[in-house]
Coordinates of C-alpha atoms in Angstrom, one line a residue:
M1 CA 75.5 -10.6 -46.1
K2 CA 74.7 -9.5 -49.7
N3 CA 71.1 -8.7 -48.7
I4 CA 71.9 -6.7 -45.6
F5 CA 70.9 -3.4 -47.2
G6 CA 67.5 -4.9 -48.0
L7 CA 66.5 -4.0 -44.5
I8 CA 66.4 -0.4 -45.4
A9 CA 63.0 0.9 -46.4
I10 CA 61.8 4.4 -47.3
L11 CA 58.3 5.2 -46.2
S12 CA 56.4 7.7 -48.2
I13 CA 54.1 9.4 -45.8
S14 CA 52.8 12.9 -45.2
L15 CA 54.4 14.6 -42.2
I16 CA 51.3 15.1 -40.1
S17 CA 51.1 15.6 -36.4
A18 CA 49.5 12.6 -34.8
Q19 CA 48.4 14.8 -31.9
Q20 CA 46.9 17.8 -33.8
K21 CA 46.1 16.1 -37.2
K22 CA 47.3 19.1 -39.1
Q23 CA 50.2 19.8 -41.5
V24 CA 53.5 20.7 -39.9
R25 CA 56.4 22.6 -41.4
A26 CA 59.3 20.3 -42.3
A27 CA 62.9 20.5 -43.4
T28 CA 65.4 17.9 -44.5
V29 CA 69.1 18.1 -43.4
G30 CA 71.4 15.5 -44.8
F31 CA 74.6 14.6 -46.6
L32 CA 76.0 12.3 -49.2
N33 CA 79.4 10.9 -50.2
V34 CA 79.8 11.8 -53.9
E35 CA 82.6 9.3 -54.3
N36 CA 85.4 11.2 -55.8
L37 CA 83.7 14.1 -57.5
W38 CA 86.7 15.5 -59.5
D39 CA 86.8 17.6 -62.6
T40 CA 88.8 16.4 -65.5
I41 CA 91.7 18.9 -65.1
R42 CA 94.9 17.9 -63.2
S43 CA 95.1 20.4 -60.4
A44 CA 97.3 21.7 -57.6
D45 CA 96.8 23.7 -54.5
Y46 CA 98.2 27.3 -54.6
I47 CA 98.6 28.9 -51.3
D48 CA 99.2 32.6 -51.3
G49 CA 100.0 33.3 -47.6
T50 CA 100.3 37.0 -48.2
K51 CA 96.5 37.2 -48.3
D52 CA 94.1 37.1 -45.4
I53 CA 93.3 33.5 -44.3
N54 CA 89.6 34.2 -44.8
N55 CA 90.2 35.3 -48.4
P56 CA 89.3 32.4 -50.8
A57 CA 92.5 33.3 -52.7
F58 CA 94.6 32.3 -49.7
H59 CA 94.3 28.6 -50.6
R60 CA 92.8 27.7 -54.0
S61 CA 92.8 24.9 -56.5
V62 CA 94.5 25.8 -59.9
P63 CA 95.1 23.9 -63.1
L64 CA 98.6 22.3 -63.0
D65 CA 99.7 23.9 -66.2
S66 CA 99.0 27.4 -64.7
I67 CA 101.6 27.1 -62.0
K68 CA 104.4 28.5 -64.2
Y69 CA 102.5 31.8 -64.2
L70 CA 102.3 32.0 -60.4
E71 CA 104.8 33.5 -58.0
V72 CA 106.3 30.8 -55.7
T73 CA 108.6 31.8 -52.9
E74 CA 109.5 28.3 -51.7
K75 CA 109.6 25.8 -54.6
D76 CA 110.4 22.7 -52.5
Y77 CA 108.4 23.6 -49.4
P78 CA 108.5 20.5 -47.1
G79 CA 105.7 21.4 -44.7
P80 CA 104.1 21.6 -42.3
W81 CA 100.9 22.1 -44.3
N82 CA 98.5 24.4 -42.4
D83 CA 97.2 27.9 -42.7
E84 CA 99.2 29.4 -39.8
A85 CA 102.5 27.9 -41.0
L86 CA 102.0 29.2 -44.5
K87 CA 101.4 32.8 -43.7
G88 CA 103.6 35.0 -45.8
K89 CA 104.6 32.2 -48.1
K90 CA 103.6 31.4 -51.7
V91 CA 103.8 27.7 -52.3
V92 CA 102.3 24.9 -54.5
R93 CA 101.1 21.6 -53.3
I94 CA 100.4 18.9 -55.9
Q95 CA 97.2 17.0 -55.4
S96 CA 98.1 13.4 -55.4
G97 CA 94.7 12.2 -56.5
S98 CA 94.0 14.6 -59.4
E99 CA 96.1 12.7 -61.9
E100 CA 93.9 9.6 -61.5
F101 CA 90.8 11.6 -62.7
T102 CA 91.8 12.9 -66.1
P103 CA 91.2 11.8 -69.7
K104 CA 94.8 10.5 -69.9
S105 CA 94.6 8.3 -66.8
G106 CA 93.7 4.6 -66.6
K107 CA 90.2 5.6 -65.7
N108 CA 89.8 7.6 -69.0
Y109 CA 88.0 10.2 -66.9
T110 CA 86.3 12.2 -69.6
Y111 CA 83.9 15.2 -69.5
R112 CA 81.1 12.8 -70.3
I113 CA 81.8 10.8 -67.1
Y114 CA 82.2 14.0 -65.1
K115 CA 78.8 15.2 -66.3
K116 CA 77.2 11.8 -65.4
K117 CA 78.7 12.1 -61.9
L118 CA 77.2 15.6 -61.5
E119 CA 73.8 14.4 -62.8
N120 CA 73.8 11.4 -60.5
A121 CA 74.7 13.4 -57.4
A122 CA 72.1 16.1 -58.2
K123 CA 69.4 13.4 -58.6
V124 CA 70.1 12.0 -55.2
I125 CA 70.1 15.5 -53.6
S126 CA 66.8 16.4 -55.2
E127 CA 65.1 13.3 -53.8
M128 CA 66.6 13.1 -50.2
G129 CA 63.6 13.5 -47.8
R130 CA 61.3 14.5 -50.7
S131 CA 58.7 11.9 -49.7
Y132 CA 58.3 13.8 -46.4
T133 CA 58.8 17.5 -47.3
N134 CA 58.0 17.6 -51.0
T135 CA 61.3 19.5 -51.6
A136 CA 65.1 18.9 -51.6
P137 CA 67.2 19.3 -48.4
V138 CA 67.5 22.8 -47.0
V139 CA 71.1 22.0 -46.0
A140 CA 73.2 19.2 -47.5
G141 CA 76.8 18.2 -46.8
L142 CA 79.0 16.9 -49.6
I143 CA 81.9 14.5 -49.0
E144 CA 84.8 13.8 -51.4
V145 CA 84.7 16.9 -53.6
E146 CA 87.8 18.1 -55.3
N147 CA 87.3 21.8 -55.2
R148 CA 84.8 24.6 -55.3
Q149 CA 84.4 24.4 -59.0
V150 CA 82.8 21.0 -59.0
I151 CA 80.3 22.2 -56.4
E152 CA 79.5 25.2 -58.6
D153 CA 78.9 22.8 -61.5
L154 CA 76.8 20.5 -59.3
V155 CA 74.3 23.2 -58.1
K156 CA 73.7 24.2 -61.7
E157 CA 72.4 20.8 -62.6
P158 CA 68.8 21.0 -63.8
S159 CA 67.3 18.8 -61.1
I160 CA 68.5 21.1 -58.3
A161 CA 69.2 24.5 -59.9
K162 CA 65.7 25.8 -59.0
Y163 CA 66.6 25.6 -55.3
D164 CA 69.2 28.3 -55.7
Y165 CA 71.8 26.6 -53.5
G166 CA 74.6 28.6 -51.9
I167 CA 78.0 27.1 -51.2
V168 CA 80.3 26.9 -48.2
H169 CA 83.7 25.3 -49.0
Y170 CA 87.3 25.5 -47.9
N171 CA 90.3 23.7 -49.4
S172 CA 91.9 21.3 -47.1
Y173 CA 95.4 19.8 -47.0
D174 CA 94.2 16.3 -47.3
Y175 CA 96.9 14.1 -48.9
R176 CA 94.6 13.2 -51.8
G177 CA 93.2 16.6 -52.4
I178 CA 89.6 16.0 -51.4
D179 CA 87.4 18.3 -49.3
V180 CA 84.0 18.5 -47.7
A181 CA 81.4 21.3 -48.4
F182 CA 77.9 22.4 -47.6
I183 CA 75.2 23.6 -50.0
Y184 CA 72.1 25.4 -48.7
Q185 CA 68.8 26.8 -49.9
K186 CA 69.3 30.5 -49.7
R187 CA 65.6 31.2 -49.1
R188 CA 65.5 29.1 -46.0
F189 CA 68.9 29.2 -44.5
T190 CA 71.0 32.3 -43.8
P191 CA 74.7 31.6 -42.9
S192 CA 76.3 33.7 -40.2
K193 CA 79.7 32.2 -39.9
S194 CA 81.8 29.3 -41.2
W195 CA 85.3 27.9 -40.5
K196 CA 87.3 24.8 -41.0
K197 CA 89.0 23.0 -38.1
E198 CA 92.2 21.1 -38.8
V199 CA 92.4 17.4 -37.6
K200 CA 96.0 16.6 -36.7
I201 CA 96.8 12.9 -36.9
F202 CA 100.1 10.9 -37.0
G203 CA 101.2 7.6 -38.4
E204 CA 102.9 4.8 -36.5
N205 CA 106.3 6.4 -37.4
G206 CA 105.2 9.7 -35.8
K207 CA 105.0 11.4 -39.2
R208 CA 102.1 13.8 -39.7
E209 CA 99.3 12.6 -42.0
Y210 CA 97.0 15.0 -43.7
T211 CA 93.3 14.4 -43.7
R212 CA 90.0 16.3 -44.2
D213 CA 89.1 19.2 -42.0
I214 CA 85.9 19.4 -40.0
L215 CA 83.7 22.1 -41.6
V216 CA 81.6 24.2 -39.3
L217 CA 78.7 26.3 -40.5
T218 CA 76.4 28.4 -38.2
G219 CA 73.3 30.4 -39.2
F220 CA 69.6 30.5 -39.1
L221 CA 67.3 27.8 -40.5
D222 CA 63.8 29.3 -40.9
N223 CA 64.9 31.9 -38.3
E224 CA 66.1 29.3 -35.8
K225 CA 69.8 29.3 -34.7
V226 CA 71.6 26.2 -35.9
A227 CA 75.1 24.9 -36.3
F228 CA 76.3 22.2 -38.7
F229 CA 79.6 20.1 -38.4
L230 CA 80.6 18.1 -41.4
N231 CA 83.0 15.3 -41.0
H232 CA 85.1 12.8 -43.1
W233 CA 87.2 11.1 -40.5
P234 CA 90.4 9.2 -41.1
S235 CA 89.9 5.9 -42.9
R236 CA 90.7 2.4 -41.7
R237 CA 93.6 2.2 -44.0
G238 CA 96.3 0.0 -42.4
G239 CA 93.7 -1.8 -40.2
E240 CA 91.2 -0.8 -37.5
S241 CA 93.6 -1.1 -34.6
V242 CA 96.2 1.2 -36.2
S243 CA 93.7 3.8 -37.3
V244 CA 91.5 4.0 -34.1
P245 CA 93.7 6.7 -32.5
K246 CA 93.2 8.9 -35.6
R247 CA 89.4 8.8 -35.3
N248 CA 89.6 9.3 -31.6
A249 CA 91.6 12.4 -32.3
A250 CA 88.9 13.6 -34.8
A251 CA 86.2 12.9 -32.2
T252 CA 88.0 15.0 -29.6
I253 CA 88.2 17.9 -32.0
L254 CA 84.6 17.6 -33.0
K255 CA 83.5 17.6 -29.4
Q256 CA 85.6 20.7 -28.7
Q257 CA 83.9 22.5 -31.5
M258 CA 80.4 21.4 -30.6
D259 CA 81.0 22.2 -26.9
S260 CA 82.3 25.7 -27.7
V261 CA 79.3 26.5 -29.9
Q262 CA 76.9 25.3 -27.3
A263 CA 78.7 27.3 -24.6
L264 CA 78.3 30.5 -26.5
D265 CA 74.5 29.9 -26.9
P266 CA 72.9 26.8 -25.4
S267 CA 69.8 27.3 -27.6
T268 CA 71.7 26.6 -30.8
K269 CA 70.6 23.4 -32.4
M270 CA 73.5 21.4 -33.6
F271 CA 74.0 18.7 -36.3
A272 CA 77.2 16.7 -36.6
M273 CA 77.1 14.6 -39.7
G274 CA 79.3 12.7 -42.2
D275 CA 81.4 9.6 -42.8
F276 CA 82.9 8.8 -39.5
N277 CA 84.6 5.6 -40.6
D278 CA 83.3 4.1 -37.4
D279 CA 80.0 2.6 -36.2
P280 CA 77.7 4.2 -33.6
V281 CA 79.1 1.8 -31.0
S282 CA 82.7 2.6 -31.7
S283 CA 84.9 4.2 -29.0
S284 CA 85.4 7.4 -30.9
L285 CA 81.7 8.2 -30.9
K286 CA 80.6 6.7 -27.6
N287 CA 83.6 7.6 -25.4
Y288 CA 85.3 10.6 -27.1
L289 CA 82.4 12.4 -28.6
K290 CA 80.0 11.3 -25.8
A291 CA 77.2 10.6 -28.3
A292 CA 74.3 8.7 -26.6
G293 CA 72.4 6.1 -28.5
N294 CA 69.2 6.5 -26.4
P295 CA 67.4 9.7 -25.5
K296 CA 67.2 8.4 -21.9
D297 CA 71.0 8.6 -21.7
L298 CA 71.2 12.3 -22.5
S299 CA 72.7 14.3 -19.7
E300 CA 75.0 17.2 -19.0
T301 CA 78.0 15.0 -19.6
T302 CA 76.4 13.2 -22.6
P303 CA 74.6 16.0 -24.4
Y304 CA 74.6 14.6 -27.9
L305 CA 72.2 12.0 -29.5
N306 CA 73.3 9.6 -32.2
L307 CA 70.2 9.3 -34.4
M308 CA 71.7 6.3 -36.2
Y309 CA 72.1 4.1 -33.2
P310 CA 68.6 2.6 -33.4
L311 CA 69.1 1.9 -37.1
Y312 CA 72.5 0.2 -36.3
K313 CA 70.8 -2.0 -33.7
K314 CA 68.3 -3.1 -36.4
G315 CA 71.1 -4.2 -38.7
I316 CA 70.8 -1.3 -41.2
A317 CA 74.1 -0.3 -42.9
S318 CA 75.3 2.5 -45.2
L319 CA 78.2 0.6 -46.8
A320 CA 80.2 -2.6 -46.8
Y321 CA 83.8 -2.3 -45.7
Q322 CA 85.9 -5.4 -46.5
D323 CA 82.6 -7.3 -47.2
A324 CA 81.2 -6.5 -43.8
P325 CA 78.2 -4.1 -43.3
N326 CA 78.9 -0.9 -41.4
L327 CA 76.9 2.2 -40.5
F328 CA 79.7 4.8 -40.9
D329 CA 77.3 7.5 -42.2
Q330 CA 75.7 9.1 -39.2
I331 CA 73.9 12.2 -37.9
I332 CA 74.3 13.3 -34.3
V333 CA 72.3 16.1 -32.8
S334 CA 72.2 18.2 -29.7
A335 CA 69.7 17.3 -27.0
N336 CA 67.4 20.3 -27.7
L337 CA 66.4 18.7 -31.0
N338 CA 65.0 15.7 -29.2
S339 CA 61.2 15.7 -28.6
P340 CA 59.8 12.9 -26.5
N341 CA 57.1 10.9 -28.4
K342 CA 57.8 13.1 -31.5
E343 CA 55.6 15.8 -30.1
V344 CA 55.3 18.8 -32.4
R345 CA 56.6 22.0 -30.8
K346 CA 56.8 25.6 -32.0
D347 CA 60.5 25.1 -32.8
Y348 CA 62.3 22.4 -34.9
T349 CA 62.8 19.0 -33.5
V350 CA 63.7 15.6 -35.0
F351 CA 60.8 13.7 -36.6
K352 CA 63.0 10.8 -37.9
A353 CA 66.4 9.9 -39.4
E354 CA 67.0 7.6 -42.3
I355 CA 69.6 6.0 -44.5
F356 CA 68.5 6.8 -48.1
A357 CA 68.6 3.7 -50.2
P358 CA 66.0 3.8 -53.1
A359 CA 66.3 1.0 -55.6
Y360 CA 68.5 2.9 -58.1
L361 CA 71.2 3.4 -55.4
V362 CA 71.4 -0.4 -54.8
N363 CA 73.6 -2.8 -56.8
K364 CA 71.4 -5.3 -58.4
E365 CA 73.8 -8.0 -59.5
G366 CA 77.2 -9.6 -59.1
N367 CA 79.3 -10.1 -56.0
Y368 CA 78.1 -6.8 -54.5
K369 CA 74.4 -7.3 -55.0
G370 CA 72.5 -5.4 -52.4
Y371 CA 75.5 -3.0 -51.7
P372 CA 75.6 0.7 -52.7
F373 CA 75.8 1.1 -56.5
R374 CA 79.2 2.7 -56.6
S375 CA 80.7 4.8 -59.5
W376 CA 83.8 2.7 -60.1
N377 CA 84.8 -0.9 -60.4
G378 CA 88.5 -0.5 -60.4
D379 CA 89.2 1.8 -63.4
Q380 CA 85.8 1.1 -65.0
F381 CA 83.1 3.6 -64.6
T382 CA 79.8 1.8 -63.8
G383 CA 77.4 4.7 -64.2
G384 CA 76.6 4.2 -60.5
Y385 CA 76.3 6.8 -57.7
S386 CA 78.5 6.1 -54.6
D387 CA 80.0 3.5 -52.4
H388 CA 77.9 4.9 -49.5
F389 CA 74.2 5.4 -49.0
P390 CA 73.3 9.0 -48.0
A391 CA 71.7 9.9 -44.7
F392 CA 69.2 12.5 -43.7
V393 CA 67.1 13.8 -40.8
I394 CA 63.6 15.2 -41.1
L395 CA 62.8 18.1 -38.8
Q396 CA 59.3 19.2 -37.9
K397 CA 57.6 22.1 -36.2
D398 CA 54.2 23.8 -35.7
P399 CA 54.1 26.6 -38.4
T400 CA 51.3 28.5 -36.7
P401 CA 52.2 31.8 -35.0

């Protein structure tokens, strides 16, 4: 069990067409769970519903001690918490997780620790796919970020600052106060539109539970039309059987979003990625999203390919949940990104997908030897990276006119 992650190997090869024996153009698309990337300031969400929903000031993160200076029209607003319901209102929502990540908390979360978290995340981003493309990811998803400020701090880190990453982020109404976000190399990806899609889930008592949104980003990757869907589905808190309907609900919403983008333009190349809190063989991905594990199973009714299914069948995992290996971190693509026999075309197709697990991301000792080298052991900062291994896909195409 402890050595399950030893099955993961990173192959350093040149991305060369076996058919044409010439260099091809390549791009990395991937994501990483940054395991609670919070700043050190206790924060709250301030929603100014008098502003346009697309205005970043509609829903923003603010220091808790600044609330007294802000206008609040409903001081004890009970919910519901969504953009439509909050139109016209000015309310505050305390982030339940932000108190845990401050210098005064049990974690003693200081600026020094915060800077180490930024440095670690930037190092991983800078190296994802590098052995194939000699550069950092063109588009990378970030999971478990507190707010836009931590992303702005992250892209300024020396190891990735030269890539001039742009940011796409929306605040969610997640009960802890964590979000998902994209960063992208401005010289190679041009965004056209982005939006967040609310995931409505309910507990056994019928009470609404607030989780992360699905973030959608469309645009042009090296002049090809693409769409990205970033996910952090409801956890298995309370047990798998209790939580399954919540992830099935998330899968249904993701499929609706992907289907609608595809219907508008079938040529759009789509990437759904993230921490699904389910394996490739789980009902949410197989039956609700209709994600095929084998290219031979692609069809009009099963139009999406789960690139992580072959890795899962080999026993590769991206984390250990309750001491059992799981491959929750996955990338699923539209059928037009599949190229039989990895033939190089004039447009981007998938060369390969990997779980990224270099030695420094792997725990080397103790009860969790072989597992991801996580940032926290209870309230003790380990200096590690994340409780998940990142995932990426390498794209290839013939660069000749």
